[in-house]
Amino acid sequence: MRLLDFLKGERKKSASVAKERLQIIVAHQRGHRGQPDYMPMLEQELLAVIRRYVKVDQDAINISLDSDNDCSVLELNVTLPNEGEAAKS
Amino acid sequence: MAKIIVVTSGKGGVGKTTSAAAIATGLALRGNKTVVIDFDVGLRNLDLIMGCERRVVYDLVNVIQGEAGLKQAMIRDKRSENLHILPASQTRDKDALTLEGVEKVLMDLSEEFDYIICDSPAGIERGAQLALYFADEAVVVTNPEVSSVRDSDRILGLLSSKSRRAEQNRDPIKEHLLVTRYNPNRVNDGDMLNLDDIREILAIDLVGLIPESEAVLRASNQGVPVIHDDKSDAGQAYADTVSRLMGEDVPLRFQSVQKRGLIARMFGGGGRR
């Protein structure tokens, strides 16, 4: 069997595809874990404000809240389009 | 003080109730006074798996609403005198459960029992959140399959943020991974996530590995928790799981393909591969 698979030019086993997909989705889920409930809403509204001035994609905004012992940092990351595209809009 | 263990998973159909029934029975067989509570209001099934469906008179909601006492609602298991079952309501909707009501029931049970096993409903809604809120430990039931693993990770998030232990900044809930429906043959073929992959992704301690087994359906057909079938692979795997929950160090079995003897191969049926 194994030899046959090898000769046929074995495609990737489905379990390893599953593992890769899970690693990505779980890492993404954990990034959102423990954040306040208002974060998705805040993200949407900030994006709406930014889009009033600059044309950016829906997924061009990245927001995260990091807490140390005595201070929290809200980090907002927006990928702006390059000059040429921005001018057109 | 009883130890409160929630059996949860996020995804439905992975074996929560089967596992809750087997673990509760196993703990009772080992001499612990144990009660197992069905939190799946509206869709109760623990009574069927435990084989006491015809003896249900009152349920968890009746107790919470003050319509019956705990003693009236609890059903004593036919096979083990250390084991009691508290069924869920079949008719009410899940809003009938309140945080205060559940707390009162658990506090009262806590005085009398060594272990309280909470069988969580599927999903991450109210019923599931109430089932895990007061837990000291959690058994996260996971199948070697993408949606189950992802949902288990979501539940781990809830356990670490929406539980009483989390809200009171106490020691976190002790999380245990229980992998069920594991099929070593399919793992070997590369078509099923292997145990190490699941452990790596979820990153919690393994408490048990239950092989996919014909004994499980047979047990639920008969209303006898599969752990009573001590000849079966699943029954033995649950017994190992109970030992680990009680703090014993037991070697892991059923992870690889069981070699079948010539006779078994000639006559086919019976033994699990």
PDB file of N, CA, C and O in Angstrom, chain B residues 140-185:
ATOM      1  N   VAL B 140     -12.791  17.912  29.125  1.00  0.00           N
ATOM      2  CA  VAL B 140     -13.163  18.421  27.804  1.00  0.00           C
ATOM      3  C   VAL B 140     -13.139  17.254  26.820  1.00  0.00           C
ATOM      4  O   VAL B 140     -12.087  16.735  26.471  1.00  0.00           O
ATOM      5  N   VAL B 141     -14.341  16.850  26.411  1.00  0.00           N
ATOM      6  CA  VAL B 141     -14.475  15.682  25.532  1.00  0.00           C
ATOM      7  C   VAL B 141     -14.260  16.121  24.085  1.00  0.00           C
ATOM      8  O   VAL B 141     -14.908  17.041  23.600  1.00  0.00           O
ATOM      9  N   THR B 142     -13.333  15.468  23.406  1.00  0.00           N
ATOM     10  CA  THR B 142     -12.950  15.885  22.058  1.00  0.00           C
ATOM     11  C   THR B 142     -12.840  14.679  21.133  1.00  0.00           C
ATOM     12  O   THR B 142     -12.249  13.672  21.509  1.00  0.00           O
ATOM     13  N   ASN B 143     -13.394  14.791  19.943  1.00  0.00           N
ATOM     14  CA  ASN B 143     -13.194  13.765  18.909  1.00  0.00           C
ATOM     15  C   ASN B 143     -12.023  14.189  18.025  1.00  0.00           C
ATOM     16  O   ASN B 143     -11.751  15.380  17.887  1.00  0.00           O
ATOM     17  N   PRO B 144     -11.331  13.217  17.415  1.00  0.00           N
ATOM     18  CA  PRO B 144     -10.203  13.557  16.535  1.00  0.00           C
ATOM     19  C   PRO B 144     -10.709  14.096  15.194  1.00  0.00           C
ATOM     20  O   PRO B 144     -10.578  13.449  14.173  1.00  0.00           O
ATOM     21  N   GLU B 145     -11.251  15.285  15.230  1.00  0.00           N
ATOM     22  CA  GLU B 145     -11.961  15.809  14.059  1.00  0.00           C
ATOM     23  C   GLU B 145     -11.951  17.330  14.184  1.00  0.00           C
ATOM     24  O   GLU B 145     -12.060  17.867  15.297  1.00  0.00           O
ATOM     25  N   VAL B 146     -11.835  18.049  13.068  1.00  0.00           N
ATOM     26  CA  VAL B 146     -11.558  19.495  13.144  1.00  0.00           C
ATOM     27  C   VAL B 146     -12.597  20.300  13.923  1.00  0.00           C
ATOM     28  O   VAL B 146     -12.238  21.141  14.754  1.00  0.00           O
ATOM     29  N   SER B 147     -13.889  20.076  13.672  1.00  0.00           N
ATOM     30  CA  SER B 147     -14.869  20.936  14.338  1.00  0.00           C
ATOM     31  C   SER B 147     -14.897  20.688  15.841  1.00  0.00           C
ATOM     32  O   SER B 147     -15.066  21.612  16.637  1.00  0.00           O
ATOM     33  N   SER B 148     -14.709  19.455  16.232  1.00  0.00           N
ATOM     34  CA  SER B 148     -14.694  19.154  17.659  1.00  0.00           C
ATOM     35  C   SER B 148     -13.498  19.806  18.362  1.00  0.00           C
ATOM     36  O   SER B 148     -13.635  20.369  19.450  1.00  0.00           O
ATOM     37  N   VAL B 149     -12.330  19.740  17.720  1.00  0.00           N
ATOM     38  CA  VAL B 149     -11.135  20.322  18.336  1.00  0.00           C
ATOM     39  C   VAL B 149     -11.278  21.841  18.451  1.00  0.00           C
ATOM     40  O   VAL B 149     -10.966  22.441  19.482  1.00  0.00           O
ATOM     41  N   ARG B 150     -11.806  22.455  17.402  1.00  0.00           N
ATOM     42  CA  ARG B 150     -11.972  23.901  17.455  1.00  0.00           C
ATOM     43  C   ARG B 150     -12.956  24.296  18.564  1.00  0.00           C
ATOM     44  O   ARG B 150     -12.705  25.226  19.331  1.00  0.00           O
ATOM     45  N   ASP B 151     -14.078  23.568  18.665  1.00  0.00           N
ATOM     46  CA  ASP B 151     -15.065  23.886  19.690  1.00  0.00           C
ATOM     47  C   ASP B 151     -14.505  23.650  21.089  1.00  0.00           C
ATOM     48  O   ASP B 151     -14.817  24.389  22.032  1.00  0.00           O
ATOM     49  N   SER B 152     -13.678  22.632  21.233  1.00  0.00           N
ATOM     50  CA  SER B 152     -13.045  22.391  22.527  1.00  0.00           C
ATOM     51  C   SER B 152     -12.187  23.584  22.931  1.00  0.00           C
ATOM     52  O   SER B 152     -12.155  23.979  24.099  1.00  0.00           O
ATOM     53  N   ASP B 153     -11.508  24.153  21.955  1.00  0.00           N
ATOM     54  CA  ASP B 153     -10.675  25.320  22.258  1.00  0.00           C
ATOM     55  C   ASP B 153     -11.540  26.505  22.706  1.00  0.00           C
ATOM     56  O   ASP B 153     -11.152  27.265  23.583  1.00  0.00           O
ATOM     57  N   ARG B 154     -12.715  26.644  22.098  1.00  0.00           N
ATOM     58  CA  ARG B 154     -13.638  27.706  22.523  1.00  0.00           C
ATOM     59  C   ARG B 154     -14.065  27.492  23.969  1.00  0.00           C
ATOM     60  O   ARG B 154     -14.127  28.432  24.765  1.00  0.00           O
ATOM     61  N   ILE B 155     -14.358  26.232  24.301  1.00  0.00           N
ATOM     62  CA  ILE B 155     -14.766  25.921  25.673  1.00  0.00           C
ATOM     63  C   ILE B 155     -13.631  26.213  26.656  1.00  0.00           C
ATOM     64  O   ILE B 155     -13.858  26.717  27.752  1.00  0.00           O
ATOM     65  N   LEU B 156     -12.401  25.923  26.238  1.00  0.00           N
ATOM     66  CA  LEU B 156     -11.269  26.223  27.117  1.00  0.00           C
ATOM     67  C   LEU B 156     -11.218  27.723  27.407  1.00  0.00           C
ATOM     68  O   LEU B 156     -10.895  28.142  28.520  1.00  0.00           O
ATOM     69  N   GLY B 157     -11.564  28.528  26.398  1.00  0.00           N
ATOM     70  CA  GLY B 157     -11.629  29.973  26.599  1.00  0.00           C
ATOM     71  C   GLY B 157     -12.675  30.346  27.642  1.00  0.00           C
ATOM     72  O   GLY B 157     -12.429  31.184  28.513  1.00  0.00           O
ATOM     73  N   LEU B 158     -13.843  29.709  27.572  1.00  0.00           N
ATOM     74  CA  LEU B 158     -14.904  29.982  28.554  1.00  0.00           C
ATOM     75  C   LEU B 158     -14.485  29.550  29.953  1.00  0.00           C
ATOM     76  O   LEU B 158     -14.733  30.252  30.936  1.00  0.00           O
ATOM     77  N   LEU B 159     -13.856  28.382  30.023  1.00  0.00           N
ATOM     78  CA  LEU B 159     -13.439  27.865  31.334  1.00  0.00           C
ATOM     79  C   LEU B 159     -12.480  28.835  32.018  1.00  0.00           C
ATOM     80  O   LEU B 159     -12.508  28.993  33.235  1.00  0.00           O
ATOM     81  N   SER B 160     -11.663  29.493  31.198  1.00  0.00           N
ATOM     82  CA  SER B 160     -10.657  30.370  31.815  1.00  0.00           C
ATOM     83  C   SER B 160     -11.154  31.797  31.999  1.00  0.00           C
ATOM     84  O   SER B 160     -10.452  32.623  32.568  1.00  0.00           O
ATOM     85  N   SER B 161     -12.369  32.114  31.524  1.00  0.00           N
ATOM     86  CA  SER B 161     -12.831  33.487  31.721  1.00  0.00           C
ATOM     87  C   SER B 161     -14.219  33.589  32.340  1.00  0.00           C
ATOM     88  O   SER B 161     -14.503  34.513  33.086  1.00  0.00           O
ATOM     89  N   LYS B 162     -15.102  32.656  32.068  1.00  0.00           N
ATOM     90  CA  LYS B 162     -16.494  32.802  32.517  1.00  0.00           C
ATOM     91  C   LYS B 162     -16.866  31.832  33.634  1.00  0.00           C
ATOM     92  O   LYS B 162     -18.020  31.419  33.740  1.00  0.00           O
ATOM     93  N   SER B 163     -15.921  31.464  34.448  1.00  0.00           N
ATOM     94  CA  SER B 163     -16.221  30.573  35.552  1.00  0.00           C
ATOM     95  C   SER B 163     -16.078  31.346  36.862  1.00  0.00           C
ATOM     96  O   SER B 163     -15.490  32.423  36.897  1.00  0.00           O
ATOM     97  N   ARG B 164     -16.622  30.775  37.927  1.00  0.00           N
ATOM     98  CA  ARG B 164     -16.505  31.451  39.213  1.00  0.00           C
ATOM     99  C   ARG B 164     -15.042  31.577  39.641  1.00  0.00           C
ATOM    100  O   ARG B 164     -14.613  32.598  40.150  1.00  0.00           O
ATOM    101  N   ARG B 165     -14.290  30.501  39.404  1.00  0.00           N
ATOM    102  CA  ARG B 165     -12.873  30.556  39.769  1.00  0.00           C
ATOM    103  C   ARG B 165     -12.151  31.691  39.052  1.00  0.00           C
ATOM    104  O   ARG B 165     -11.299  32.368  39.630  1.00  0.00           O
ATOM    105  N   ALA B 166     -12.502  31.897  37.771  1.00  0.00           N
ATOM    106  CA  ALA B 166     -11.863  32.974  37.015  1.00  0.00           C
ATOM    107  C   ALA B 166     -12.302  34.332  37.559  1.00  0.00           C
ATOM    108  O   ALA B 166     -11.482  35.237  37.756  1.00  0.00           O
ATOM    109  N   GLU B 167     -13.604  34.458  37.828  1.00  0.00           N
ATOM    110  CA  GLU B 167     -14.111  35.759  38.255  1.00  0.00           C
ATOM    111  C   GLU B 167     -13.633  36.141  39.650  1.00  0.00           C
ATOM    112  O   GLU B 167     -13.507  37.315  39.979  1.00  0.00           O
ATOM    113  N   GLN B 168     -13.363  35.126  40.474  1.00  0.00           N
ATOM    114  CA  GLN B 168     -12.885  35.431  41.835  1.00  0.00           C
ATOM    115  C   GLN B 168     -11.361  35.394  41.928  1.00  0.00           C
ATOM    116  O   GLN B 168     -10.810  35.463  43.033  1.00  0.00           O
ATOM    117  N   ASN B 169     -10.717  35.272  40.769  1.00  0.00           N
ATOM    118  CA  ASN B 169      -9.251  35.201  40.733  1.00  0.00           C
ATOM    119  C   ASN B 169      -8.665  34.083  41.584  1.00  0.00           C
ATOM    120  O   ASN B 169      -7.591  34.227  42.157  1.00  0.00           O
ATOM    121  N   ARG B 170      -9.406  32.976  41.684  1.00  0.00           N
ATOM    122  CA  ARG B 170      -8.872  31.823  42.413  1.00  0.00           C
ATOM    123  C   ARG B 170      -8.070  30.960  41.445  1.00  0.00           C
ATOM    124  O   ARG B 170      -7.942  31.277  40.269  1.00  0.00           O
ATOM    125  N   ASP B 171      -7.524  29.858  41.961  1.00  0.00           N
ATOM    126  CA  ASP B 171      -6.802  28.941  41.071  1.00  0.00           C
ATOM    127  C   ASP B 171      -7.728  28.567  39.918  1.00  0.00           C
ATOM    128  O   ASP B 171      -8.908  28.316  40.140  1.00  0.00           O
ATOM    129  N   PRO B 172      -7.216  28.513  38.699  1.00  0.00           N
ATOM    130  CA  PRO B 172      -8.088  28.209  37.567  1.00  0.00           C
ATOM    131  C   PRO B 172      -8.658  26.788  37.631  1.00  0.00           C
ATOM    132  O   PRO B 172      -8.134  25.937  38.352  1.00  0.00           O
ATOM    133  N   ILE B 173      -9.720  26.564  36.892  1.00  0.00           N
ATOM    134  CA  ILE B 173     -10.289  25.223  36.743  1.00  0.00           C
ATOM    135  C   ILE B 173      -9.216  24.304  36.151  1.00  0.00           C
ATOM    136  O   ILE B 173      -8.522  24.671  35.215  1.00  0.00           O
ATOM    137  N   LYS B 174      -9.099  23.118  36.731  1.00  0.00           N
ATOM    138  CA  LYS B 174      -8.133  22.143  36.204  1.00  0.00           C
ATOM    139  C   LYS B 174      -8.737  21.495  34.968  1.00  0.00           C
ATOM    140  O   LYS B 174      -9.792  20.864  35.049  1.00  0.00           O
ATOM    141  N   GLU B 175      -8.080  21.672  33.834  1.00  0.00           N
ATOM    142  CA  GLU B 175      -8.648  21.191  32.570  1.00  0.00           C
ATOM    143  C   GLU B 175      -8.032  19.850  32.162  1.00  0.00           C
ATOM    144  O   GLU B 175      -6.819  19.691  32.182  1.00  0.00           O
ATOM    145  N   HIS B 176      -8.911  18.918  31.817  1.00  0.00           N
ATOM    146  CA  HIS B 176      -8.447  17.593  31.371  1.00  0.00           C
ATOM    147  C   HIS B 176      -8.970  17.327  29.970  1.00  0.00           C
ATOM    148  O   HIS B 176     -10.141  17.560  29.687  1.00  0.00           O
ATOM    149  N   LEU B 177      -8.118  16.784  29.142  1.00  0.00           N
ATOM    150  CA  LEU B 177      -8.540  16.392  27.788  1.00  0.00           C
ATOM    151  C   LEU B 177      -8.949  14.917  27.775  1.00  0.00           C
ATOM    152  O   LEU B 177      -8.214  14.058  28.253  1.00  0.00           O
ATOM    153  N   LEU B 178     -10.153  14.664  27.253  1.00  0.00           N
ATOM    154  CA  LEU B 178     -10.593  13.281  27.063  1.00  0.00           C
ATOM    155  C   LEU B 178     -10.898  13.083  25.578  1.00  0.00           C
ATOM    156  O   LEU B 178     -11.839  13.657  25.053  1.00  0.00           O
ATOM    157  N   VAL B 179     -10.062  12.315  24.916  1.00  0.00           N
ATOM    158  CA  VAL B 179     -10.267  12.068  23.483  1.00  0.00           C
ATOM    159  C   VAL B 179     -11.119  10.811  23.328  1.00  0.00           C
ATOM    160  O   VAL B 179     -10.787   9.757  23.873  1.00  0.00           O
ATOM    161  N   THR B 180     -12.242  10.950  22.609  1.00  0.00           N
ATOM    162  CA  THR B 180     -13.131   9.810  22.428  1.00  0.00           C
ATOM    163  C   THR B 180     -13.258   9.472  20.937  1.00  0.00           C
ATOM    164  O   THR B 180     -12.910  10.275  20.081  1.00  0.00           O
ATOM    165  N   ARG B 181     -13.784   8.294  20.659  1.00  0.00           N
ATOM    166  CA  ARG B 181     -13.965   7.813  19.283  1.00  0.00           C
ATOM    167  C   ARG B 181     -12.657   7.781  18.497  1.00  0.00           C
ATOM    168  O   ARG B 181     -12.616   8.134  17.316  1.00  0.00           O
ATOM    169  N   TYR B 182     -11.602   7.396  19.162  1.00  0.00           N
ATOM    170  CA  TYR B 182     -10.289   7.348  18.527  1.00  0.00           C
ATOM    171  C   TYR B 182     -10.150   6.037  17.763  1.00  0.00           C
ATOM    172  O   TYR B 182     -10.438   4.970  18.296  1.00  0.00           O
ATOM    173  N   ASN B 183      -9.726   6.140  16.531  1.00  0.00           N
ATOM    174  CA  ASN B 183      -9.599   4.948  15.695  1.00  0.00           C
ATOM    175  C   ASN B 183      -8.157   4.817  15.188  1.00  0.00           C
ATOM    176  O   ASN B 183      -7.776   5.464  14.213  1.00  0.00           O
ATOM    177  N   PRO B 184      -7.349   3.995  15.865  1.00  0.00           N
ATOM    178  CA  PRO B 184      -5.921   3.894  15.522  1.00  0.00           C
ATOM    179  C   PRO B 184      -5.683   3.479  14.067  1.00  0.00           C
ATOM    180  O   PRO B 184      -4.684   3.894  13.466  1.00  0.00           O
ATOM    181  N   ASN B 185      -6.596   2.702  13.508  1.00  0.00           N
ATOM    182  CA  ASN B 185      -6.421   2.298  12.106  1.00  0.00           C
ATOM    183  C   ASN B 185      -6.456   3.502  11.174  1.00  0.00           C
ATOM    184  O   ASN B 185      -5.641   3.639  10.269  1.00  0.00           O
TER     185      ASN B 185
END
